[in-house]
Structure formats: C-alpha cells, structure tokens
Amino acid sequence: MTKNMKRKGVDTIKEAIPALFSAEAEKALLGLMLTNPELVFDQIRERLTVEDFYIPAHRILFEAISELHAKKIAIDLTTVHQYLVDHHLDEKIGGAALLADLVASFATHLNLESYIKILKEKSILRRLHSAALTIVQNIYENSHSVSQVLDQAEKQIFEITDLAVTRSTVKASVEIQKAIELIDCFHKRKGRLFGIPTGFHHLDQITTGWQNGDMIVLAARPGVGKTALGLTFACRALKERYDQTKDLWIKPGYSVGFFSLEMTAVQIMLRLLAAIGSESLQKIRRGELEPASLEKLRMLADDAKEWPFYIDDSSDLTIHQLRAKARRMKNQFGVDLIIIDYLQLLHSDSQQAKENRQVEISEISRGIKALAKELNIPIIVLAQLNRRMEEGRSEPALHHLRESGAIEQDADVVILLHRLESDSVTDVTKIPYLIHVAKQRNGPTDKIEVLFNAPYTRFEDPLRHEIEQSYA
C-alpha cells in the first residue's frame, strides 16, 4: 500500500464529513455567558468543556470566563476584557470587537438547551471524525492484525459513546464536597465493607471487598477448585448489594459477568444452582433428587431468571476479543464484576506472541489489567500454577504462577488456593482449604482457612458461619 493510496483513503473520509462546528452556536453560548452568567453559567459549565468549542478564540474566552467565575469575580464585558489584557490574550481573540459582537448578539437563554445540544453534537462528530482517521491509519499500518485494529477501534468508539451520555467534569469545589460526604459515610459505617463482598469475613477484612479497577488473580493447580471458588465469589456478589443512599444491603445484588472458556453456560448454571440450593451436584446429574429437592430447584430457577448474571461461554478467545465482549457486557448490562475462567485458555494473535508463550501471557495479563481500569470494575481472573509446586507437596507461592512473572506484576491482588492435608477431618464432605492472599497492592497479605463443601461444589467460611450463628 503506497503513501498516496493511504492518503487518498484518509482524504475520502474528510470529504464525506459535513461541517464539524457551529460558529453561531458557540457565539450564542459565549454571549449568554457574558450577559446572563447567573442564569446560564452552571448549566453550560456542567455539560460542556473547552474541547467542545472549535474556534480557538472561543476556547480562550470560555476558559477566561470560567476562571473568573471560579475566583468569584463578576462577569461582564469589562472584567472579561481586562482578564484577557492582563494575560496577554486580547490580541489572540481579535480584541474588544469580538466581545462587543458577542454581547450584541440576539441569543436568548430560552434557547440554551438547543445551543448546548448543537455544540455537543458537533463536538462528538469531530471526535468521531478523528477516530475514523485513526482507524483508517491503523488499518493500513496493522493490516496483519485484524483483532488489534478492531480492539483499538472499538475502544475509541466506546469512549466517544460514553462521552455522549455522561456529563463533563464538575468544578473542584463540587468534588471536594463529595469527598467530605464520603469521609462522613466512612465514619458512620465505622469501617464496614465498601467494595463488592467476597463471601469470606476475614478476606473482606483484608481487602475491604473487591475494588473498582483492580485485577484479582485466583491461582491454583488444575482440579483444585478454582472454578468453584470463582462461582462462590459470584454467588456472594449476586446475593445483595449495598445501597449508599438507604445505608442498607438490598436485592438484587451486584451484576456479574462470567467468561467461561472451559465449561458451557449450562454447566456453570448447574453448579450455581447446586451451590445456592444446597443440593448435591452428583445427584442432580444422576437424576436422583427427591421430589422436594427438585421442586426447590425449580423455584430457585424461577428466582434465578432475575439474577443479574451474564455468561459468555465462547472458547478460543483472543485477549482483543475478550476485551471487546467485556466492553459490550459493561455497556449493555452495567456489570459490576467480571470473572474470567481462565487466563491460560486465552491467547494473543500478535506476531511476537505466536513465537513466545511468555510474551503471549504477558500481553494477556496486561490486557486484562488495562480492561479493569478502563471499565472501572474489579476483574477476577483464574489462573493455573505450574507443576513445580507439586514437588515436595509444598504450599503454592507467587513464583509458581505458570508461564509468566507478568501476571504477578500486573495483578493488584493475588490469591493462591491450596488444599490442606489433615488427618483430623471428620466430615469428608467438607474439605479444609487455604486461601492465601499472597499479594495485595493496597493492603496486607494473610492466610485464611476455609472449607470446600464437595457435594454442593461451593466454598464456605467457618468464621462467617460462627458470626451468623451468634446472631441467630
């Protein structure tokens, strides 16, 4: 592909785009800010930013008026002109003539909503135009990696979509007030849980729940119970959510997205019903349930139809495909937590990754961490430990993470799951396990003993059970 051909593709897009700004709407809004600041300023400043203005002189004026308002200085023709002179900006906007022209405009505050809408729509069109040019450039430069081009394109479009439906950044004074209100809320709740609950009392105490933007790695050897623990975390999140306004835990719970690369969606739901319904998964599969148990599961299944639980059982996913699906899941269903089962089943289609498995795992790990930050939700990703930990039957450690040290580096929290060997176990259906918080970027590490209820394929917290019994 020659440079001329590439240039021709970009130029074609430019020619197809209509006018990307409205000088009249920009003048109308600035004129109203000069003549009726007390009526319009807060509405305009709340919904528009300087980037929404296209003409450079108008951008300068918008920032000047905003600065005066922030300093509680009266806004009129004289004060704004003096600000521009003091900051050597007067000539850049064309002198006092532009200000006089704006003040003399026939704009009315009754049409404020229309002016804001025009400006916002033009601003979004400009961003789409810029994104389109970037996408065309990426197509020509990365034609060997379609998934990478798609991932970058979708990320840009989603950012613009979010911009179209969310309001702009508010003044610092508003954010300070929110911070004080949050501090008051912390004080009233006496340090109680603020993140998404884990289902384990001591783990909640250590982590304060799953936090937005965090990548949590749950690692264990094959067959130890990663999926069961992941579903236990999902069950607890689905149970109820904290309503800050009411200061109560309410139903339904947090929305959970589950990517199952190994099991089908039906298999996941069977496990979930067995765990929540306290019924043996083996009896369910063998058709040996008593009529009462069968009726209980049917009633539970009716309730489950309302659960905010979303499963994607696509196999053979690339990290770019997973990121795209997660964005759609967040945008469509507003998921609060994503669980991925499991990391080593993902792959990357970059050329470097095809030649080196460690590079591939590093790319996948970085992609998941970036996704957690982008969506601003916690992401729990299950991972396998390498076979070296089986030598001497020792407890797992961070260096046992399979195929790449990048997983440890990218993760905010690393949890290692280990089955304990014990001769004192009397109930063979409840097997002792160790949850080892081996890394936590923003908190302490510790080890927590839990029980695995094998028939129900769920993990249980002995300490939480004791606390609940004491209040019974």
PDB file of C-alpha atoms in Angstrom, residues 208-424:
ATOM      1  CA  THR A 208     -12.419  -4.327  52.131  1.00  0.00           C
ATOM      2  CA  GLY A 209     -14.087  -6.160  49.245  1.00  0.00           C
ATOM      3  CA  TRP A 210     -13.268  -6.248  45.549  1.00  0.00           C
ATOM      4  CA  GLN A 211     -12.275  -2.747  44.444  1.00  0.00           C
ATOM      5  CA  ASN A 212     -13.009  -0.997  41.144  1.00  0.00           C
ATOM      6  CA  GLY A 213     -10.136  -1.065  38.667  1.00  0.00           C
ATOM      7  CA  ASP A 214      -8.386  -3.988  40.383  1.00  0.00           C
ATOM      8  CA  MET A 215      -7.186  -7.136  38.648  1.00  0.00           C
ATOM      9  CA  ILE A 216      -7.526 -10.054  41.090  1.00  0.00           C
ATOM     10  CA  VAL A 217      -5.730 -13.277  40.184  1.00  0.00           C
ATOM     11  CA  LEU A 218      -7.052 -16.515  41.702  1.00  0.00           C
ATOM     12  CA  ALA A 219      -4.453 -19.222  41.067  1.00  0.00           C
ATOM     13  CA  ALA A 220      -4.318 -22.960  41.791  1.00  0.00           C
ATOM     14  CA  ARG A 221      -3.323 -26.261  40.243  1.00  0.00           C
ATOM     15  CA  PRO A 222      -5.808 -27.974  37.874  1.00  0.00           C
ATOM     16  CA  GLY A 223      -8.665 -29.711  39.682  1.00  0.00           C
ATOM     17  CA  VAL A 224      -8.117 -27.929  42.984  1.00  0.00           C
ATOM     18  CA  GLY A 225     -11.285 -25.812  42.793  1.00  0.00           C
ATOM     19  CA  LYS A 226     -10.608 -22.505  41.004  1.00  0.00           C
ATOM     20  CA  THR A 227     -13.950 -22.509  39.201  1.00  0.00           C
ATOM     21  CA  ALA A 228     -15.843 -23.449  42.371  1.00  0.00           C
ATOM     22  CA  LEU A 229     -14.245 -20.582  44.303  1.00  0.00           C
ATOM     23  CA  GLY A 230     -14.836 -18.192  41.406  1.00  0.00           C
ATOM     24  CA  LEU A 231     -18.529 -19.152  41.409  1.00  0.00           C
ATOM     25  CA  THR A 232     -18.629 -18.795  45.202  1.00  0.00           C
ATOM     26  CA  PHE A 233     -17.396 -15.209  44.753  1.00  0.00           C
ATOM     27  CA  ALA A 234     -20.074 -14.706  42.087  1.00  0.00           C
ATOM     28  CA  CYS A 235     -22.824 -16.113  44.347  1.00  0.00           C
ATOM     29  CA  ARG A 236     -21.933 -13.708  47.149  1.00  0.00           C
ATOM     30  CA  ALA A 237     -21.881 -10.708  44.818  1.00  0.00           C
ATOM     31  CA  LEU A 238     -25.253 -11.707  43.324  1.00  0.00           C
ATOM     32  CA  LYS A 239     -26.847 -12.112  46.756  1.00  0.00           C
ATOM     33  CA  GLU A 240     -27.212  -8.413  47.640  1.00  0.00           C
ATOM     34  CA  ARG A 241     -25.647  -5.012  47.078  1.00  0.00           C
ATOM     35  CA  TYR A 242     -25.061  -2.018  49.302  1.00  0.00           C
ATOM     36  CA  ASP A 243     -27.310   0.990  48.690  1.00  0.00           C
ATOM     37  CA  GLN A 244     -25.418   4.018  49.958  1.00  0.00           C
ATOM     38  CA  THR A 245     -28.499   6.244  49.944  1.00  0.00           C
ATOM     39  CA  LYS A 246     -30.506   3.876  52.168  1.00  0.00           C
ATOM     40  CA  ASP A 247     -27.414   2.612  54.054  1.00  0.00           C
ATOM     41  CA  LEU A 248     -28.808  -0.890  53.551  1.00  0.00           C
ATOM     42  CA  TRP A 249     -27.926  -4.112  51.759  1.00  0.00           C
ATOM     43  CA  ILE A 250     -30.649  -4.669  49.158  1.00  0.00           C
ATOM     44  CA  LYS A 251     -31.619  -7.168  46.440  1.00  0.00           C
ATOM     45  CA  PRO A 252     -30.903  -7.855  43.629  1.00  0.00           C
ATOM     46  CA  GLY A 253     -27.170  -7.937  44.124  1.00  0.00           C
ATOM     47  CA  TYR A 254     -24.251  -6.758  42.024  1.00  0.00           C
ATOM     48  CA  SER A 255     -24.270  -7.551  38.306  1.00  0.00           C
ATOM     49  CA  VAL A 256     -21.704 -10.231  37.457  1.00  0.00           C
ATOM     50  CA  GLY A 257     -20.258 -11.156  34.071  1.00  0.00           C
ATOM     51  CA  PHE A 258     -18.689 -14.623  33.792  1.00  0.00           C
ATOM     52  CA  PHE A 259     -16.421 -15.672  30.915  1.00  0.00           C
ATOM     53  CA  SER A 260     -16.177 -19.466  30.854  1.00  0.00           C
ATOM     54  CA  LEU A 261     -13.620 -20.653  28.320  1.00  0.00           C
ATOM     55  CA  GLU A 262     -13.663 -24.241  29.579  1.00  0.00           C
ATOM     56  CA  MET A 263     -17.247 -25.047  30.611  1.00  0.00           C
ATOM     57  CA  THR A 264     -20.572 -24.389  28.888  1.00  0.00           C
ATOM     58  CA  ALA A 265     -23.094 -21.892  30.223  1.00  0.00           C
ATOM     59  CA  VAL A 266     -25.447 -24.743  31.198  1.00  0.00           C
ATOM     60  CA  GLN A 267     -22.692 -26.448  33.209  1.00  0.00           C
ATOM     61  CA  ILE A 268     -21.993 -23.183  35.019  1.00  0.00           C
ATOM     62  CA  MET A 269     -25.692 -22.745  35.858  1.00  0.00           C
ATOM     63  CA  LEU A 270     -25.915 -26.347  37.138  1.00  0.00           C
ATOM     64  CA  ARG A 271     -23.048 -25.665  39.514  1.00  0.00           C
ATOM     65  CA  LEU A 272     -24.557 -22.362  40.597  1.00  0.00           C
ATOM     66  CA  LEU A 273     -27.975 -23.908  41.311  1.00  0.00           C
ATOM     67  CA  ALA A 274     -26.371 -26.753  43.269  1.00  0.00           C
ATOM     68  CA  ALA A 275     -24.298 -24.323  45.338  1.00  0.00           C
ATOM     69  CA  ILE A 276     -27.104 -21.879  46.097  1.00  0.00           C
ATOM     70  CA  GLY A 277     -29.756 -24.564  46.516  1.00  0.00           C
ATOM     71  CA  SER A 278     -27.537 -26.760  48.739  1.00  0.00           C
ATOM     72  CA  GLU A 279     -28.179 -29.808  46.595  1.00  0.00           C
ATOM     73  CA  SER A 280     -25.690 -32.463  45.513  1.00  0.00           C
ATOM     74  CA  LEU A 281     -24.399 -31.824  42.003  1.00  0.00           C
ATOM     75  CA  GLN A 282     -23.850 -35.545  41.503  1.00  0.00           C
ATOM     76  CA  LYS A 283     -27.449 -36.354  42.477  1.00  0.00           C
ATOM     77  CA  ILE A 284     -28.651 -33.666  40.086  1.00  0.00           C
ATOM     78  CA  ARG A 285     -26.643 -35.205  37.242  1.00  0.00           C
ATOM     79  CA  ARG A 286     -27.721 -38.769  38.062  1.00  0.00           C
ATOM     80  CA  GLY A 287     -31.387 -37.770  38.347  1.00  0.00           C
ATOM     81  CA  GLU A 288     -31.565 -38.940  41.974  1.00  0.00           C
ATOM     82  CA  LEU A 289     -33.117 -35.846  43.582  1.00  0.00           C
ATOM     83  CA  GLU A 290     -36.068 -36.257  45.913  1.00  0.00           C
ATOM     84  CA  PRO A 291     -39.308 -34.591  44.742  1.00  0.00           C
ATOM     85  CA  ALA A 292     -38.959 -31.879  47.415  1.00  0.00           C
ATOM     86  CA  SER A 293     -35.411 -31.092  46.303  1.00  0.00           C
ATOM     87  CA  LEU A 294     -36.476 -30.993  42.669  1.00  0.00           C
ATOM     88  CA  GLU A 295     -39.293 -28.571  43.484  1.00  0.00           C
ATOM     89  CA  LYS A 296     -36.877 -26.388  45.479  1.00  0.00           C
ATOM     90  CA  LEU A 297     -34.525 -26.142  42.495  1.00  0.00           C
ATOM     91  CA  ARG A 298     -37.413 -25.279  40.189  1.00  0.00           C
ATOM     92  CA  MET A 299     -38.414 -22.414  42.496  1.00  0.00           C
ATOM     93  CA  LEU A 300     -34.803 -21.318  42.715  1.00  0.00           C
ATOM     94  CA  ALA A 301     -34.571 -21.404  38.919  1.00  0.00           C
ATOM     95  CA  ASP A 302     -37.549 -19.025  38.718  1.00  0.00           C
ATOM     96  CA  ASP A 303     -35.700 -16.624  41.020  1.00  0.00           C
ATOM     97  CA  ALA A 304     -32.510 -17.109  39.015  1.00  0.00           C
ATOM     98  CA  LYS A 305     -34.187 -15.660  35.936  1.00  0.00           C
ATOM     99  CA  GLU A 306     -33.974 -12.283  37.695  1.00  0.00           C
ATOM    100  CA  TRP A 307     -30.318 -12.614  38.716  1.00  0.00           C
ATOM    101  CA  PRO A 308     -28.052 -10.011  37.113  1.00  0.00           C
ATOM    102  CA  PHE A 309     -25.715 -12.803  35.977  1.00  0.00           C
ATOM    103  CA  TYR A 310     -24.378 -12.868  32.410  1.00  0.00           C
ATOM    104  CA  ILE A 311     -22.386 -15.790  30.990  1.00  0.00           C
ATOM    105  CA  ASP A 312     -20.210 -15.888  27.887  1.00  0.00           C
ATOM    106  CA  ASP A 313     -19.014 -19.434  27.166  1.00  0.00           C
ATOM    107  CA  SER A 314     -17.054 -18.623  23.998  1.00  0.00           C
ATOM    108  CA  SER A 315     -13.935 -20.757  23.698  1.00  0.00           C
ATOM    109  CA  ASP A 316     -10.656 -19.986  21.972  1.00  0.00           C
ATOM    110  CA  LEU A 317     -10.882 -16.247  22.671  1.00  0.00           C
ATOM    111  CA  THR A 318      -8.101 -13.775  21.984  1.00  0.00           C
ATOM    112  CA  ILE A 319      -7.455 -11.042  24.520  1.00  0.00           C
ATOM    113  CA  HIS A 320      -8.737  -8.490  21.994  1.00  0.00           C
ATOM    114  CA  GLN A 321     -11.994 -10.411  21.542  1.00  0.00           C
ATOM    115  CA  LEU A 322     -12.457 -10.754  25.294  1.00  0.00           C
ATOM    116  CA  ARG A 323     -11.909  -7.018  25.806  1.00  0.00           C
ATOM    117  CA  ALA A 324     -14.475  -6.231  23.103  1.00  0.00           C
ATOM    118  CA  LYS A 325     -17.030  -8.611  24.642  1.00  0.00           C
ATOM    119  CA  ALA A 326     -16.403  -7.198  28.127  1.00  0.00           C
ATOM    120  CA  ARG A 327     -16.969  -3.651  26.889  1.00  0.00           C
ATOM    121  CA  ARG A 328     -20.287  -4.684  25.354  1.00  0.00           C
ATOM    122  CA  MET A 329     -21.248  -6.507  28.552  1.00  0.00           C
ATOM    123  CA  LYS A 330     -20.469  -3.413  30.619  1.00  0.00           C
ATOM    124  CA  ASN A 331     -22.259  -1.098  28.208  1.00  0.00           C
ATOM    125  CA  GLN A 332     -25.349  -3.292  27.775  1.00  0.00           C
ATOM    126  CA  PHE A 333     -25.804  -4.778  31.248  1.00  0.00           C
ATOM    127  CA  GLY A 334     -23.783  -2.473  33.521  1.00  0.00           C
ATOM    128  CA  VAL A 335     -21.815  -5.333  35.092  1.00  0.00           C
ATOM    129  CA  ASP A 336     -20.118  -4.527  38.412  1.00  0.00           C
ATOM    130  CA  LEU A 337     -17.746  -7.516  38.440  1.00  0.00           C
ATOM    131  CA  ILE A 338     -16.221  -9.752  35.762  1.00  0.00           C
ATOM    132  CA  ILE A 339     -14.804 -13.247  36.358  1.00  0.00           C
ATOM    133  CA  ILE A 340     -12.642 -14.969  33.714  1.00  0.00           C
ATOM    134  CA  ASP A 341     -12.120 -18.756  33.795  1.00  0.00           C
ATOM    135  CA  TYR A 342      -9.256 -18.961  32.985  1.00  0.00           C
ATOM    136  CA  LEU A 343      -6.231 -16.903  31.849  1.00  0.00           C
ATOM    137  CA  GLN A 344      -4.130 -19.613  30.183  1.00  0.00           C
ATOM    138  CA  LEU A 345      -7.001 -20.508  27.815  1.00  0.00           C
ATOM    139  CA  LEU A 346      -6.865 -17.026  26.294  1.00  0.00           C
ATOM    140  CA  HIS A 347      -4.388 -16.274  23.548  1.00  0.00           C
ATOM    141  CA  SER A 348      -2.985 -13.328  21.617  1.00  0.00           C
ATOM    142  CA  ASP A 349      -2.615 -13.151  17.861  1.00  0.00           C
ATOM    143  CA  SER A 350       0.297 -10.703  17.745  1.00  0.00           C
ATOM    144  CA  GLN A 351       3.371 -11.923  15.892  1.00  0.00           C
ATOM    145  CA  GLN A 352       5.590 -11.730  18.992  1.00  0.00           C
ATOM    146  CA  ALA A 353       3.077 -13.785  20.994  1.00  0.00           C
ATOM    147  CA  LYS A 354       3.000 -16.530  18.367  1.00  0.00           C
ATOM    148  CA  GLU A 355       6.723 -17.025  18.818  1.00  0.00           C
ATOM    149  CA  ASN A 356       6.934 -16.890  22.612  1.00  0.00           C
ATOM    150  CA  ARG A 357       4.365 -18.179  25.134  1.00  0.00           C
ATOM    151  CA  GLN A 358       5.681 -15.988  27.950  1.00  0.00           C
ATOM    152  CA  VAL A 359       5.276 -12.900  25.768  1.00  0.00           C
ATOM    153  CA  GLU A 360       1.750 -14.045  24.953  1.00  0.00           C
ATOM    154  CA  ILE A 361       0.785 -14.462  28.617  1.00  0.00           C
ATOM    155  CA  SER A 362       2.320 -11.057  29.381  1.00  0.00           C
ATOM    156  CA  GLU A 363       0.183  -9.443  26.670  1.00  0.00           C
ATOM    157  CA  ILE A 364      -2.939 -11.156  28.008  1.00  0.00           C
ATOM    158  CA  SER A 365      -2.181 -10.152  31.595  1.00  0.00           C
ATOM    159  CA  ARG A 366      -1.557  -6.504  30.665  1.00  0.00           C
ATOM    160  CA  GLY A 367      -4.731  -6.527  28.568  1.00  0.00           C
ATOM    161  CA  ILE A 368      -6.854  -7.708  31.490  1.00  0.00           C
ATOM    162  CA  LYS A 369      -5.368  -5.138  33.870  1.00  0.00           C
ATOM    163  CA  ALA A 370      -5.952  -2.364  31.327  1.00  0.00           C
ATOM    164  CA  LEU A 371      -9.535  -3.585  30.896  1.00  0.00           C
ATOM    165  CA  ALA A 372     -10.194  -3.410  34.651  1.00  0.00           C
ATOM    166  CA  LYS A 373      -9.011   0.199  34.693  1.00  0.00           C
ATOM    167  CA  GLU A 374     -10.901   1.102  31.521  1.00  0.00           C
ATOM    168  CA  LEU A 375     -14.232  -0.328  32.746  1.00  0.00           C
ATOM    169  CA  ASN A 376     -13.526   0.765  36.343  1.00  0.00           C
ATOM    170  CA  ILE A 377     -14.715  -2.535  37.821  1.00  0.00           C
ATOM    171  CA  PRO A 378     -12.911  -5.407  39.582  1.00  0.00           C
ATOM    172  CA  ILE A 379     -11.930  -8.316  37.334  1.00  0.00           C
ATOM    173  CA  ILE A 380     -11.187 -11.707  38.871  1.00  0.00           C
ATOM    174  CA  VAL A 381      -9.139 -13.883  36.531  1.00  0.00           C
ATOM    175  CA  LEU A 382      -8.479 -17.536  37.317  1.00  0.00           C
ATOM    176  CA  ALA A 383      -5.004 -18.845  36.521  1.00  0.00           C
ATOM    177  CA  GLN A 384      -3.028 -22.070  36.739  1.00  0.00           C
ATOM    178  CA  LEU A 385       0.061 -22.711  38.832  1.00  0.00           C
ATOM    179  CA  ASN A 386       2.977 -24.603  37.332  1.00  0.00           C
ATOM    180  CA  ARG A 387       3.842 -28.162  38.292  1.00  0.00           C
ATOM    181  CA  ARG A 388       6.964 -27.201  40.241  1.00  0.00           C
ATOM    182  CA  MET A 389       4.837 -26.540  43.331  1.00  0.00           C
ATOM    183  CA  GLU A 390       3.875 -30.227  43.413  1.00  0.00           C
ATOM    184  CA  GLU A 391       7.496 -31.130  44.172  1.00  0.00           C
ATOM    185  CA  GLY A 392       7.607 -31.790  47.902  1.00  0.00           C
ATOM    186  CA  ARG A 393       3.848 -31.013  48.149  1.00  0.00           C
ATOM    187  CA  SER A 394       4.673 -27.501  49.368  1.00  0.00           C
ATOM    188  CA  GLU A 395       2.221 -24.623  49.609  1.00  0.00           C
ATOM    189  CA  PRO A 396       1.960 -22.535  46.431  1.00  0.00           C
ATOM    190  CA  ALA A 397       3.877 -19.276  46.152  1.00  0.00           C
ATOM    191  CA  LEU A 398       3.899 -16.344  43.754  1.00  0.00           C
ATOM    192  CA  HIS A 399       6.770 -17.757  41.720  1.00  0.00           C
ATOM    193  CA  HIS A 400       4.600 -20.779  40.894  1.00  0.00           C
ATOM    194  CA  LEU A 401       2.359 -18.698  38.623  1.00  0.00           C
ATOM    195  CA  ARG A 402       2.516 -20.532  35.340  1.00  0.00           C
ATOM    196  CA  GLU A 403       4.412 -19.229  32.292  1.00  0.00           C
ATOM    197  CA  SER A 404       4.942 -15.594  33.228  1.00  0.00           C
ATOM    198  CA  GLY A 405       6.018 -13.314  36.053  1.00  0.00           C
ATOM    199  CA  ALA A 406       3.982 -10.577  34.370  1.00  0.00           C
ATOM    200  CA  ILE A 407       0.822 -11.953  35.999  1.00  0.00           C
ATOM    201  CA  GLU A 408       2.227 -11.235  39.445  1.00  0.00           C
ATOM    202  CA  GLN A 409       3.420  -7.816  38.333  1.00  0.00           C
ATOM    203  CA  ASP A 410       0.108  -6.727  36.756  1.00  0.00           C
ATOM    204  CA  ALA A 411      -2.208  -8.077  39.447  1.00  0.00           C
ATOM    205  CA  ASP A 412      -3.398  -5.877  42.285  1.00  0.00           C
ATOM    206  CA  VAL A 413      -4.345  -8.922  44.347  1.00  0.00           C
ATOM    207  CA  VAL A 414      -3.048 -12.499  44.012  1.00  0.00           C
ATOM    208  CA  ILE A 415      -4.915 -15.291  45.815  1.00  0.00           C
ATOM    209  CA  LEU A 416      -3.416 -18.783  45.900  1.00  0.00           C
ATOM    210  CA  LEU A 417      -5.801 -21.660  46.601  1.00  0.00           C
ATOM    211  CA  HIS A 418      -4.405 -24.774  48.282  1.00  0.00           C
ATOM    212  CA  ARG A 419      -5.975 -27.965  49.640  1.00  0.00           C
ATOM    213  CA  LEU A 420      -4.785 -28.762  53.173  1.00  0.00           C
ATOM    214  CA  GLU A 421      -3.771 -32.249  54.190  1.00  0.00           C
ATOM    215  CA  SER A 422      -5.333 -33.085  57.545  1.00  0.00           C
ATOM    216  CA  ASP A 423      -5.788 -36.321  59.498  1.00  0.00           C
ATOM    217  CA  SER A 424      -8.322 -34.742  61.873  1.00  0.00           C
TER     218      SER A 424
END
